[in-house]
Coordinates of C-alpha atoms in Angstrom, one line a residue:
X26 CA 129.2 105.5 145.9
X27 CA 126.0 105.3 148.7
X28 CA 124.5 108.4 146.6
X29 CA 124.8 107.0 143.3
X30 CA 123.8 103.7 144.3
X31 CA 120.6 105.5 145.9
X32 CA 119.8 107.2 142.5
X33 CA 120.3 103.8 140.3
X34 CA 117.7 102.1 142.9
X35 CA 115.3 104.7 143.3
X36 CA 115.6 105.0 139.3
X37 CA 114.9 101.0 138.7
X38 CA 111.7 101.5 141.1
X39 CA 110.7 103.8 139.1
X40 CA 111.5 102.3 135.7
X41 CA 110.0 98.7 136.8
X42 CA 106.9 100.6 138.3
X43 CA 106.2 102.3 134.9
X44 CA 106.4 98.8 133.8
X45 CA 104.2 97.6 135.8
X46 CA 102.0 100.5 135.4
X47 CA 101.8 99.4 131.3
X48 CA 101.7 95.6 131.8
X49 CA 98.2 96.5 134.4
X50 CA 97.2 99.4 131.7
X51 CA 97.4 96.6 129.2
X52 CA 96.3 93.7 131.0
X53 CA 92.8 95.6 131.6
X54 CA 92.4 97.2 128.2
X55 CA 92.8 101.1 129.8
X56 CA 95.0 102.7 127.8
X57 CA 95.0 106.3 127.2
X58 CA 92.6 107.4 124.2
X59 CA 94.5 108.5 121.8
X60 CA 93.5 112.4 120.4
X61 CA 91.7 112.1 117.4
X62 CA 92.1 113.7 113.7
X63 CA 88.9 115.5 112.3
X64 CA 87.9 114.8 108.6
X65 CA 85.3 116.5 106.9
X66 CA 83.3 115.3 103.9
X67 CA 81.0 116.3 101.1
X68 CA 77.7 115.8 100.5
X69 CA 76.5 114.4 97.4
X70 CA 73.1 115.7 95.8
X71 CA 72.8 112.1 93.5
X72 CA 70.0 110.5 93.6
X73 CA 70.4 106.6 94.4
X74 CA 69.0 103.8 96.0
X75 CA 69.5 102.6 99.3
X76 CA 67.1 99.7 100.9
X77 CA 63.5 99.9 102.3
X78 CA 63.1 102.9 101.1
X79 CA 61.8 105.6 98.2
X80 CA 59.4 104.8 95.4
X81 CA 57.9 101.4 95.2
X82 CA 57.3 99.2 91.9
X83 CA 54.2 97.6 91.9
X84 CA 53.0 93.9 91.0
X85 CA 50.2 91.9 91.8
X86 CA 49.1 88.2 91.0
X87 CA 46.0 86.2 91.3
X88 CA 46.0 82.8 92.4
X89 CA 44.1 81.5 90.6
X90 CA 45.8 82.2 87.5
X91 CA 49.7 82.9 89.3
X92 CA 52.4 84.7 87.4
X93 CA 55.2 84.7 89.7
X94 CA 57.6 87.6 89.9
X95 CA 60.8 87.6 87.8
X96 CA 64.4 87.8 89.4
X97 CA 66.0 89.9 86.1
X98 CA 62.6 91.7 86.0
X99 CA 63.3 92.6 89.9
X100 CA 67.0 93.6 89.2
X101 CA 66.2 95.7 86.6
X102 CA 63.7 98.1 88.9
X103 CA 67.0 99.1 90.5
X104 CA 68.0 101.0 87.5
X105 CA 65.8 104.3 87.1
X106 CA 63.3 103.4 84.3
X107 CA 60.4 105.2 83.0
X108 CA 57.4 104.2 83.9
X109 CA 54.0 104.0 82.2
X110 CA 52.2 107.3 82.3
X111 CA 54.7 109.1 83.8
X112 CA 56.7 111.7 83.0
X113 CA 59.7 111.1 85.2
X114 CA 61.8 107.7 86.4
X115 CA 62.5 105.8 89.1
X116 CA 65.0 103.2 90.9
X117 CA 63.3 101.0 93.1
X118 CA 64.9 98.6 96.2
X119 CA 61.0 98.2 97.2
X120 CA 58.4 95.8 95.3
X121 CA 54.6 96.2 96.6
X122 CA 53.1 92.5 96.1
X123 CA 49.2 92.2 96.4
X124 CA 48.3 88.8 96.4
X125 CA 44.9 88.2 95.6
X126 CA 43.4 84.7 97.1
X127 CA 40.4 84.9 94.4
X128 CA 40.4 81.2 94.3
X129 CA 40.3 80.8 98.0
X130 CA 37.4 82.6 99.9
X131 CA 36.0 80.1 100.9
X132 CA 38.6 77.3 102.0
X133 CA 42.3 77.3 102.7
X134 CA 45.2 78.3 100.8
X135 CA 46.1 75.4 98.2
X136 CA 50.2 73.8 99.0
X137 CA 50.9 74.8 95.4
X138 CA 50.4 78.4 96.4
X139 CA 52.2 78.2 99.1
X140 CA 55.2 76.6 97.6
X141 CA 54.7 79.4 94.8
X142 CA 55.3 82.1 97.3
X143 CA 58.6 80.4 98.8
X144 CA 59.8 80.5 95.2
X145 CA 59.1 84.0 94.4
X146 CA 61.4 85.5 97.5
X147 CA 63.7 83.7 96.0
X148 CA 63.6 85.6 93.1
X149 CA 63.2 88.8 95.2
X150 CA 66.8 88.0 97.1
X151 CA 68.8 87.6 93.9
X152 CA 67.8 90.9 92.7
X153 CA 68.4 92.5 95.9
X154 CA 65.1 94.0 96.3
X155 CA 62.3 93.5 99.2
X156 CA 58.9 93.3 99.4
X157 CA 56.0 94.6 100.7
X158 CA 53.2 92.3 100.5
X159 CA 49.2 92.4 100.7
X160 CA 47.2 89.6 100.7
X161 CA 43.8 90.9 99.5
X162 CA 40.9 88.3 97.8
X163 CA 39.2 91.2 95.5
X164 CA 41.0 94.2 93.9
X165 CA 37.5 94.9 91.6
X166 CA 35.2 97.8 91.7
X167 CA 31.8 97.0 90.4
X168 CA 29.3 99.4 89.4
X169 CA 25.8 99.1 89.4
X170 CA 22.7 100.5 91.0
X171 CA 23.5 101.6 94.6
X172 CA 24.0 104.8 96.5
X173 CA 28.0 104.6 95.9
X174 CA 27.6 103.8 92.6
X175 CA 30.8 103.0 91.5
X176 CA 31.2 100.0 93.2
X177 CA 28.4 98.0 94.8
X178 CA 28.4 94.8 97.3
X179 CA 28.5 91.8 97.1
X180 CA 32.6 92.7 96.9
X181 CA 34.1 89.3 97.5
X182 CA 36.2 89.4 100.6
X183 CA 36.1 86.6 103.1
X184 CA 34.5 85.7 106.1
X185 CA 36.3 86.1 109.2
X186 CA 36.7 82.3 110.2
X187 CA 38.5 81.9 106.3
X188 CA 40.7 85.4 106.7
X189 CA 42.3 83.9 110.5
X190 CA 43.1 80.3 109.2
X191 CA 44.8 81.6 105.8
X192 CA 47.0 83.9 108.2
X193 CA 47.9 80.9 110.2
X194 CA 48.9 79.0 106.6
X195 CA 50.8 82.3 106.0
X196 CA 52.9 82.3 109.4
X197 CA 55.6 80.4 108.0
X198 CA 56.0 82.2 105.0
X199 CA 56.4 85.7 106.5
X200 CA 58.6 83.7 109.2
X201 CA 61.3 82.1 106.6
X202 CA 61.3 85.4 104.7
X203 CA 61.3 88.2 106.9
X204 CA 64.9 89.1 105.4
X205 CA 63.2 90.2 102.4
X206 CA 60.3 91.4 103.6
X207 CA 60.5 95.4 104.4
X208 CA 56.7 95.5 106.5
X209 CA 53.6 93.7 105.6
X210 CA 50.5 95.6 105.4
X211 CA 47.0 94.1 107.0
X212 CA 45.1 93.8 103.9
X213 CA 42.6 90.9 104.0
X214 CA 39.6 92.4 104.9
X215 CA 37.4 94.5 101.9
X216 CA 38.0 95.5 98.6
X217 CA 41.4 95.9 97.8
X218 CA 42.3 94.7 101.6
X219 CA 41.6 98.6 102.9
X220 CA 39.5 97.5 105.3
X221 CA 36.3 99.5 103.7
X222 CA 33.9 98.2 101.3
X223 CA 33.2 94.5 102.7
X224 CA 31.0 92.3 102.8
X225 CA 32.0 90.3 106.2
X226 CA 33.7 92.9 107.9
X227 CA 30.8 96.3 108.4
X228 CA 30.5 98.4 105.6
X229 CA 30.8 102.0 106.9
X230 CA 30.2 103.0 103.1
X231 CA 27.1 104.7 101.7
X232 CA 26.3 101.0 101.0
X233 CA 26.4 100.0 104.6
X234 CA 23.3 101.3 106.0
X235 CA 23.7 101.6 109.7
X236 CA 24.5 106.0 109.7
X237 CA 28.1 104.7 108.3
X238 CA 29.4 103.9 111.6
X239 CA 31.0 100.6 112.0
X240 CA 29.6 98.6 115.2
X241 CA 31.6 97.1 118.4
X242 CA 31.4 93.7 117.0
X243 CA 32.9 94.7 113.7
X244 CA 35.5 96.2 115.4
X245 CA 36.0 93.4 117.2
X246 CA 36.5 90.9 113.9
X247 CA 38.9 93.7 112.3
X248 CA 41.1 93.3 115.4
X249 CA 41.0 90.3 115.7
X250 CA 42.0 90.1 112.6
X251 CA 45.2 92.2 113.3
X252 CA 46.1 90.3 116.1
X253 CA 46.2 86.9 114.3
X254 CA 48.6 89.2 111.4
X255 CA 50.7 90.4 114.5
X256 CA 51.6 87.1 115.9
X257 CA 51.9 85.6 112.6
X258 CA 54.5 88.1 111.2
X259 CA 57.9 87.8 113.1
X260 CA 58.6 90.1 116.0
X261 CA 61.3 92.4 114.4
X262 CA 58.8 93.5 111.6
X263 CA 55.7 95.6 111.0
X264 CA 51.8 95.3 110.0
X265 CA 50.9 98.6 108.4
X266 CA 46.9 99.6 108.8
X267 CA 44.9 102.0 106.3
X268 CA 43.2 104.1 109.3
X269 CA 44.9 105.7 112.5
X270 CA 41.8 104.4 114.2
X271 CA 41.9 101.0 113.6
X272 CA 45.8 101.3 115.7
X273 CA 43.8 103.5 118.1
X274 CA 41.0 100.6 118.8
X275 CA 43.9 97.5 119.0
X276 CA 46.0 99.5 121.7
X277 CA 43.2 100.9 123.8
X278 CA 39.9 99.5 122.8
X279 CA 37.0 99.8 120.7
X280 CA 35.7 102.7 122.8
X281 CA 38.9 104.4 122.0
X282 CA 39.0 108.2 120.8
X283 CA 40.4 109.7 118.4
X284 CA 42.1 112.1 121.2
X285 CA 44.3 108.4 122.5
X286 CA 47.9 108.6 122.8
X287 CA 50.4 108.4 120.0
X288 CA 53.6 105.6 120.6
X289 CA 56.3 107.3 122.8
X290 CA 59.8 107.0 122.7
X291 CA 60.2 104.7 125.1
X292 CA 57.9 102.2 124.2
X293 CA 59.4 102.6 120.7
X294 CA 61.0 99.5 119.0
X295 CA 59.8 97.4 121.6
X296 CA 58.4 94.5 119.6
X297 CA 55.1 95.0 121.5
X298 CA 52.1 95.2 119.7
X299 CA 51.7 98.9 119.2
X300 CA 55.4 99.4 118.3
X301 CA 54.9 97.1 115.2
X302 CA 51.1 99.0 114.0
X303 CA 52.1 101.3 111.3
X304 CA 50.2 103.6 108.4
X305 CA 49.7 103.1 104.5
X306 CA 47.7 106.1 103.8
X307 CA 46.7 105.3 100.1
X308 CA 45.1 108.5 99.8
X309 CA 47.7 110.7 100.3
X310 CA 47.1 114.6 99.9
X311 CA 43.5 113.9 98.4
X312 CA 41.6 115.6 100.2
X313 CA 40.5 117.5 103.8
X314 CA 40.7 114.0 105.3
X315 CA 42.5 112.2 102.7
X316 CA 39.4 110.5 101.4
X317 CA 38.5 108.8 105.1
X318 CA 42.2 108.4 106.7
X319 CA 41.6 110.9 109.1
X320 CA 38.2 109.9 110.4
X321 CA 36.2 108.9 113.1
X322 CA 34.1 105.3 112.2
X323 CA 32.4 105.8 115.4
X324 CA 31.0 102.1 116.7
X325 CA 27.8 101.5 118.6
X326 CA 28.1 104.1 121.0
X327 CA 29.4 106.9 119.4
X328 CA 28.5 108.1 115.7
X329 CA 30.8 108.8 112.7
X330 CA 32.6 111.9 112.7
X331 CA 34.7 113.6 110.0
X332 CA 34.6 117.1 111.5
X333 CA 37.6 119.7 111.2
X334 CA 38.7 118.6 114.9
X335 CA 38.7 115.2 114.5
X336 CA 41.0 115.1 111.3
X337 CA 43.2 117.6 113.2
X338 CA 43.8 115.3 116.0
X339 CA 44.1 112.1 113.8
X340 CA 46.4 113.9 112.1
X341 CA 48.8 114.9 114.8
X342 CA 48.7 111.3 116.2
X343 CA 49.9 110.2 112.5
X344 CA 52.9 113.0 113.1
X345 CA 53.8 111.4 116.1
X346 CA 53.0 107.7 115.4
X347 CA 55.6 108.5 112.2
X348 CA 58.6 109.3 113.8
X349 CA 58.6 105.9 115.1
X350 CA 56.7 103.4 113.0
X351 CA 56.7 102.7 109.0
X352 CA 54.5 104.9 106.7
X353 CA 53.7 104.9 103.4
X354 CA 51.4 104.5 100.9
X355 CA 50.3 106.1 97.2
X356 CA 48.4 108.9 95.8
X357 CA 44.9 108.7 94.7
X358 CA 43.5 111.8 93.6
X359 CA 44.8 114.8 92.3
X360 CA 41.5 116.6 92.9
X361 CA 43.0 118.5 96.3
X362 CA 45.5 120.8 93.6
X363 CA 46.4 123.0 94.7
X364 CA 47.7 121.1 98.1
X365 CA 48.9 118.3 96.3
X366 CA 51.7 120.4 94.6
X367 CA 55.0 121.3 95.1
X368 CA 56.0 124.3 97.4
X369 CA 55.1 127.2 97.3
X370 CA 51.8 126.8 95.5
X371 CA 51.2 123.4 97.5
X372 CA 52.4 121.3 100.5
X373 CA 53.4 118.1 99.1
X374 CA 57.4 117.7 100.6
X375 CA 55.8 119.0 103.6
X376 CA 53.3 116.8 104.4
X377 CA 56.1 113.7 103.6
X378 CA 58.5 115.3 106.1
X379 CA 55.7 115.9 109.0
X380 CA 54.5 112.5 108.7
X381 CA 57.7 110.7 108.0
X382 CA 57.1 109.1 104.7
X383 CA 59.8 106.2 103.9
X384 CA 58.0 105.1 100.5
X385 CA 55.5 106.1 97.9
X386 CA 53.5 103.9 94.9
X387 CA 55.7 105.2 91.5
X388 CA 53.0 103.8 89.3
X389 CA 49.6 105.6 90.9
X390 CA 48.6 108.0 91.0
X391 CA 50.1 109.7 87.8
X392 CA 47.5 112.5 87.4
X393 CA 49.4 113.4 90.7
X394 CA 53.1 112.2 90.6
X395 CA 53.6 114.2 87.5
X396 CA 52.9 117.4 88.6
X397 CA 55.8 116.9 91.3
X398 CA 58.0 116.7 88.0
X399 CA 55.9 119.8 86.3
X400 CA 56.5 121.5 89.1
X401 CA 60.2 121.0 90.3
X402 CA 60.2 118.9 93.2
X403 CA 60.1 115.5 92.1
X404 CA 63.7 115.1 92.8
X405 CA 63.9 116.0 96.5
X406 CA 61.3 113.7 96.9
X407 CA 63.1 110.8 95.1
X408 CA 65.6 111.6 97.5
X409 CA 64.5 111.9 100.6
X410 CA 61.3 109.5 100.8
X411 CA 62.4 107.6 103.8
X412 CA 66.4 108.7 105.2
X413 CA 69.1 109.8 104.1
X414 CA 72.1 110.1 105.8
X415 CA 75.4 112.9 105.0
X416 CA 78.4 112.5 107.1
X417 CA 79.5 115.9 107.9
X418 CA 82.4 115.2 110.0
X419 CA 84.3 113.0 111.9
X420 CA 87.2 113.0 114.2
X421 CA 89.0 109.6 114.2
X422 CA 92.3 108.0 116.0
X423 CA 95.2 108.5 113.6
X424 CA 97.0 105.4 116.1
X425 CA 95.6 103.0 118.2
X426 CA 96.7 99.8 120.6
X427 CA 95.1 96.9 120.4
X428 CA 93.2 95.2 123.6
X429 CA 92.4 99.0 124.3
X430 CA 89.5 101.3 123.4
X431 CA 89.7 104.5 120.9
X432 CA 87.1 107.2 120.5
X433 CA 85.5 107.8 117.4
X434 CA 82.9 111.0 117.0
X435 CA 81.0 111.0 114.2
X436 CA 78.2 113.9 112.6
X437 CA 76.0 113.2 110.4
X438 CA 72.5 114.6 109.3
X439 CA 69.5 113.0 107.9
X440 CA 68.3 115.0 105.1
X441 CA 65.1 112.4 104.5
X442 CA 62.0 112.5 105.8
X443 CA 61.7 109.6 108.3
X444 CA 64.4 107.3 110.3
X445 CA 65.0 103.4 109.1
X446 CA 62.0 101.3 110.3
X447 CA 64.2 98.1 110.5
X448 CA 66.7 97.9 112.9
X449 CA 69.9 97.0 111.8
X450 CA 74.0 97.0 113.3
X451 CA 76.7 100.2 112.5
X452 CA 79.6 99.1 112.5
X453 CA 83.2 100.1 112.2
X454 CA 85.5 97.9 109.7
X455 CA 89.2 98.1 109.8
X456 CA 90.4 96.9 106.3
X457 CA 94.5 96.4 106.1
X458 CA 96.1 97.9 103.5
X459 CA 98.8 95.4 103.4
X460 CA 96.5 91.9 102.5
X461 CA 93.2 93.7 102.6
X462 CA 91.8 91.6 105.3
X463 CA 88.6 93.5 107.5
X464 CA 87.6 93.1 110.8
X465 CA 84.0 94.8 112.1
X466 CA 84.0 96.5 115.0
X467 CA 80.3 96.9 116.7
X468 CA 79.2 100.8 117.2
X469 CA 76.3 100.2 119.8
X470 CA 73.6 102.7 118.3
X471 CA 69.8 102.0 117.0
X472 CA 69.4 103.2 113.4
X473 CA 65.9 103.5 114.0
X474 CA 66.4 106.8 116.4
X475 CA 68.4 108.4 113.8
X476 CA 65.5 111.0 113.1
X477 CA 65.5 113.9 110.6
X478 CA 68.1 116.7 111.4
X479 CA 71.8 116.3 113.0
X480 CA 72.6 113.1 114.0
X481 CA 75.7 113.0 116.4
X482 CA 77.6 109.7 117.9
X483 CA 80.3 109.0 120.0
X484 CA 81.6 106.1 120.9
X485 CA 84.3 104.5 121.9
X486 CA 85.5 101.3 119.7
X487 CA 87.6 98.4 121.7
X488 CA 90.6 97.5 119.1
X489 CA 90.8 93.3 118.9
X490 CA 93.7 91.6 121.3
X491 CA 94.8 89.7 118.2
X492 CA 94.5 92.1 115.1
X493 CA 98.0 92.3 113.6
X494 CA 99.7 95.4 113.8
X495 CA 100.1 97.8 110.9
X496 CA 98.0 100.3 109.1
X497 CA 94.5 100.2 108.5
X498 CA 91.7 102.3 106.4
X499 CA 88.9 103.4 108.5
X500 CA 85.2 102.1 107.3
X501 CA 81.3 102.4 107.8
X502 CA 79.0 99.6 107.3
X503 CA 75.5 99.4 107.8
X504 CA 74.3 96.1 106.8
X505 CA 71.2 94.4 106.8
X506 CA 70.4 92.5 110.3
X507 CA 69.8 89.2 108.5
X508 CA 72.7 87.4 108.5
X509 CA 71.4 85.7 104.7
X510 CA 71.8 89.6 103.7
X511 CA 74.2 90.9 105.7
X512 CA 76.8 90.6 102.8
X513 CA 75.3 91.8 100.1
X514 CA 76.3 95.4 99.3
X515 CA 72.5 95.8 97.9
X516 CA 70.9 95.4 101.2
X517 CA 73.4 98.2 102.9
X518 CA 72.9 101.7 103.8
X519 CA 74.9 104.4 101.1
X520 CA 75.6 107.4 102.5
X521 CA 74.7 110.9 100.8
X522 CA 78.4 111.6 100.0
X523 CA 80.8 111.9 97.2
X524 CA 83.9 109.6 97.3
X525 CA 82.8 107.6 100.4
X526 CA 80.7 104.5 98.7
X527 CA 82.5 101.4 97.5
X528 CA 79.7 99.4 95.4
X529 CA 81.6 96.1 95.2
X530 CA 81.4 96.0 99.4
X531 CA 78.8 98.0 100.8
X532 CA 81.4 100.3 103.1
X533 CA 81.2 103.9 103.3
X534 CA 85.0 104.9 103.4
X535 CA 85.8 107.4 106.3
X536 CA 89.0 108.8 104.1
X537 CA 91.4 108.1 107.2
X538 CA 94.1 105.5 107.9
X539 CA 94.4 104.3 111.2
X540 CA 98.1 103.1 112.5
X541 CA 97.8 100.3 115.1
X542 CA 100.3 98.7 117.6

């Protein structure tokens, strides 16, 4: 009787210690992860849209005479239409806006206009598109009798004192809609707000005078110019510039060279200054130098230079720059054929992949866009302007406990050019099959990092104290950041695979049912 009642205590220790051991286990959200179940997938060769990325439609309105943009005009560019000129179609989640002040060069921006511009994001949020806008005063090229001949000065931008106070009537505007606003490029100063031919601003044209070179104190009003733009637009999005110099000058100085370092990974994403300066080259593949992108504007101590080394190094600091800030932009020439073409013959898909391209003009220019369909690679580049994401594999909990973590490992590969410029949440949504009710879990990880090649996350997900228990389907959602988009299905990232998108939600099924308890 002494042995067996030994045994029955020492067992009943033992049982209420295992107990006890759960209860702790439980109480500080440490249980066990639970092995996981590997899923494959398939990638899907469609070509679809996805937001802030791919070919762009573009508009543009005067004000003096404003036509304000269409909502069902907007909805339809998400459709692939054909488009004037061109041989091929597109679907468009992007809409380049050049406003053009015409009315107001000399005096601020009317509250009409203003007004005007609140209404048209408006129209741009019902159709689930974004913007890129360009406020500009002149778009026209004059000829006449001067040594560039096909356009001479006077050109009609806007003194500097005019350019700073209509960016201070513009701060709330980019403010209340940076939800639908993908970047916002500079613009402002010279003819078509690319910062060349003005008449304010230097004029390193063959109109200019002065060897072509730009002088300190121009530099000094064009930066100024971007630093007004900078602190008007909202931290969490970008000002695009037409030259890698004019980025160069801002970060380090209008003595800086054109040897000057590119943005880093750490100071990437920052919200500092030269983590929000990014490229629209609208000259793309036109030329040596694409037509002055790569160039030296020299300033008063140093002359212009355009030399082989010069664009070489400009260009590398573009590579680099890419991988971490938005670029874009159109095409302009098609006099550089053969570079301009597809592979083999030409360069064009690689010159989008070394410089990280997330979006092109669809509308200019044709001579140029239409010999990527000629030629057979107009559809890769549809694709993969911007990213593009494949899940590969994944290996997922096939049970979990709530108040306690389970692992999820996840492959993927970006297939597009660049990485998102936006930052926005991953997150990993539990939908019941029973009533159909979702909870979103958050996946810390940065979109914005998710560079071309493999992409590869683990992380480890902490189930909710109070979810019910029973068996749930396995989601991926990559919404907007903006709460006013977050639930719209138009504004979330699709992923390159076949039976994984649900339109009516914006989730990416992960084809796995998870059991909790």
């Amino acid at each position: 009787m002494h042995k067996l009642f030994t045994i029955c205590l020492i067992g009943s220790v033992l049982l209420f210690g295992a107990i006890l051991a759960y209860a702790c286990t439980r109480a500080t959200k440490e249980l066990p992860l639970v092995s996981g179940v590997r899923v494959t997938y398939t990638e899907s060769d469609a070509d679809f849209t996805n937001p802030e990325r791919g070919f762009y439609r573009y508009s543009e309105t005067r004000t003096s005479q404003f036509t304000p943009l269409d909502a069902a005009e907007l909805l339809e560019y998400r459709s692939p239409q054909q488009l004037s000129s061109a041989n091929y179609e597109v679907a468009s989640t992007l809409v380049f806006r050049y406003y053009i002040l015409d009315n107001f060069r000399n005096g601020p921006i009317s509250d009409a206009i203003l007004t005007a511009l609140d209404t048209e994001m408006d129209a741009v949020r019902t159709a689930g598109v974004k913007i890129i806008p360009r406020f500009v005063y002149t778009v026209t090229s004059t000829a006449g009798d001067c040594p560039e001949g096909f356009i001479c000065p006077p050109y009609g931008d806007a003194p500097k004192a005019v350019v700073l106070n209509h960016i201070q009537q513009l701060k709330p505007f980019f403010e209340q809609h940076a939800d639908v606003i993908a970047c916002v490029q500079m613009g402002f100063i010279g003819t078509w707000g690319e910062q060349y031919y003005s008449d304010h601003f230097g004029d390193p044209s063959g109109n200019g005078g002065q060897d072509y070179r730009l002088t300190d104190a121009n530099w000094q009003d064009r930066l100024d110019v971007l630093r007004a733009l900078l602190e008007a637009v909202p931290e969490d999005r970008m000002v695009q510039v037409r030259y890698p110099q004019i980025k160069q000058r801002y970060v380090y100085g209008i003595d800086a060279p054109v040897s000057s370092e590119p943005l880093s990974a750490a100071e990437a994403f920052s919200g500092a200054d030269n983590a929000r300066i990014g490229l629209h080259n609208d000259c793309f593949l036109s030329g040596p130098n694409d037509i002055g992108t790569y160039e030296d504007y020299g300033n008063s101590n140093r002359p212009r230079n355009s030399d082989a080394a010069v664009v070489s190094t400009l260009r590398n600091f573009m590579k680099e720059e890419g991988r971490y800030v938005v670029v874009g932009g159109e095409t302009c020439s098609d006099d550089y054929s053969p570079q301009n073409d597809c592979e083999p013959t030409g360069i064009a898909r690689q010159e989008f992949a070394d410089m990280h391209y997330s979006y092109l003009n669809a509308h200019y220019n044709n001579a140029v866009n239409n010999d990527w369909q000629d030629g057979g690679c107009m559809d890769a580049i549809k694709r993969n302007l911007g990213y593009r994401f494949v899940l590969k594999e994944a290996t997922l909990p096939d049970q979990a406990f709530r108040g306690a973590k389970s692992r999820i490992t996840l492959q993927l590969e970006n297939k597009g050019y660049a990485a998102p410029f936006n930052a926005r949440p991953l997150l990993c949504v539990l939908r019941n099959q029973a009533d159909g009710s979702v909870v979103s879990i958050p996946i810390p990880q940065d979109v914005r990092t998710w560079h071309t090649g493999t992409v590869q996350i683990t992380a480890e997900v902490l189930i909710p104290e109070d979810l019910p228990a029973g068996t749930y389907e396995m989601l991926l959602h990559l919404p907007d950041a903006y709460e006013r988009l977050a639930g719209r299905p138009e504004y979330c990232i699709r992923l390159a695979n076949d039976d994984v998108w649900e339109e009516a939600t914006g989730y990416n099924r992960l084809q796995h049912a998870l059991q909790v308890k």
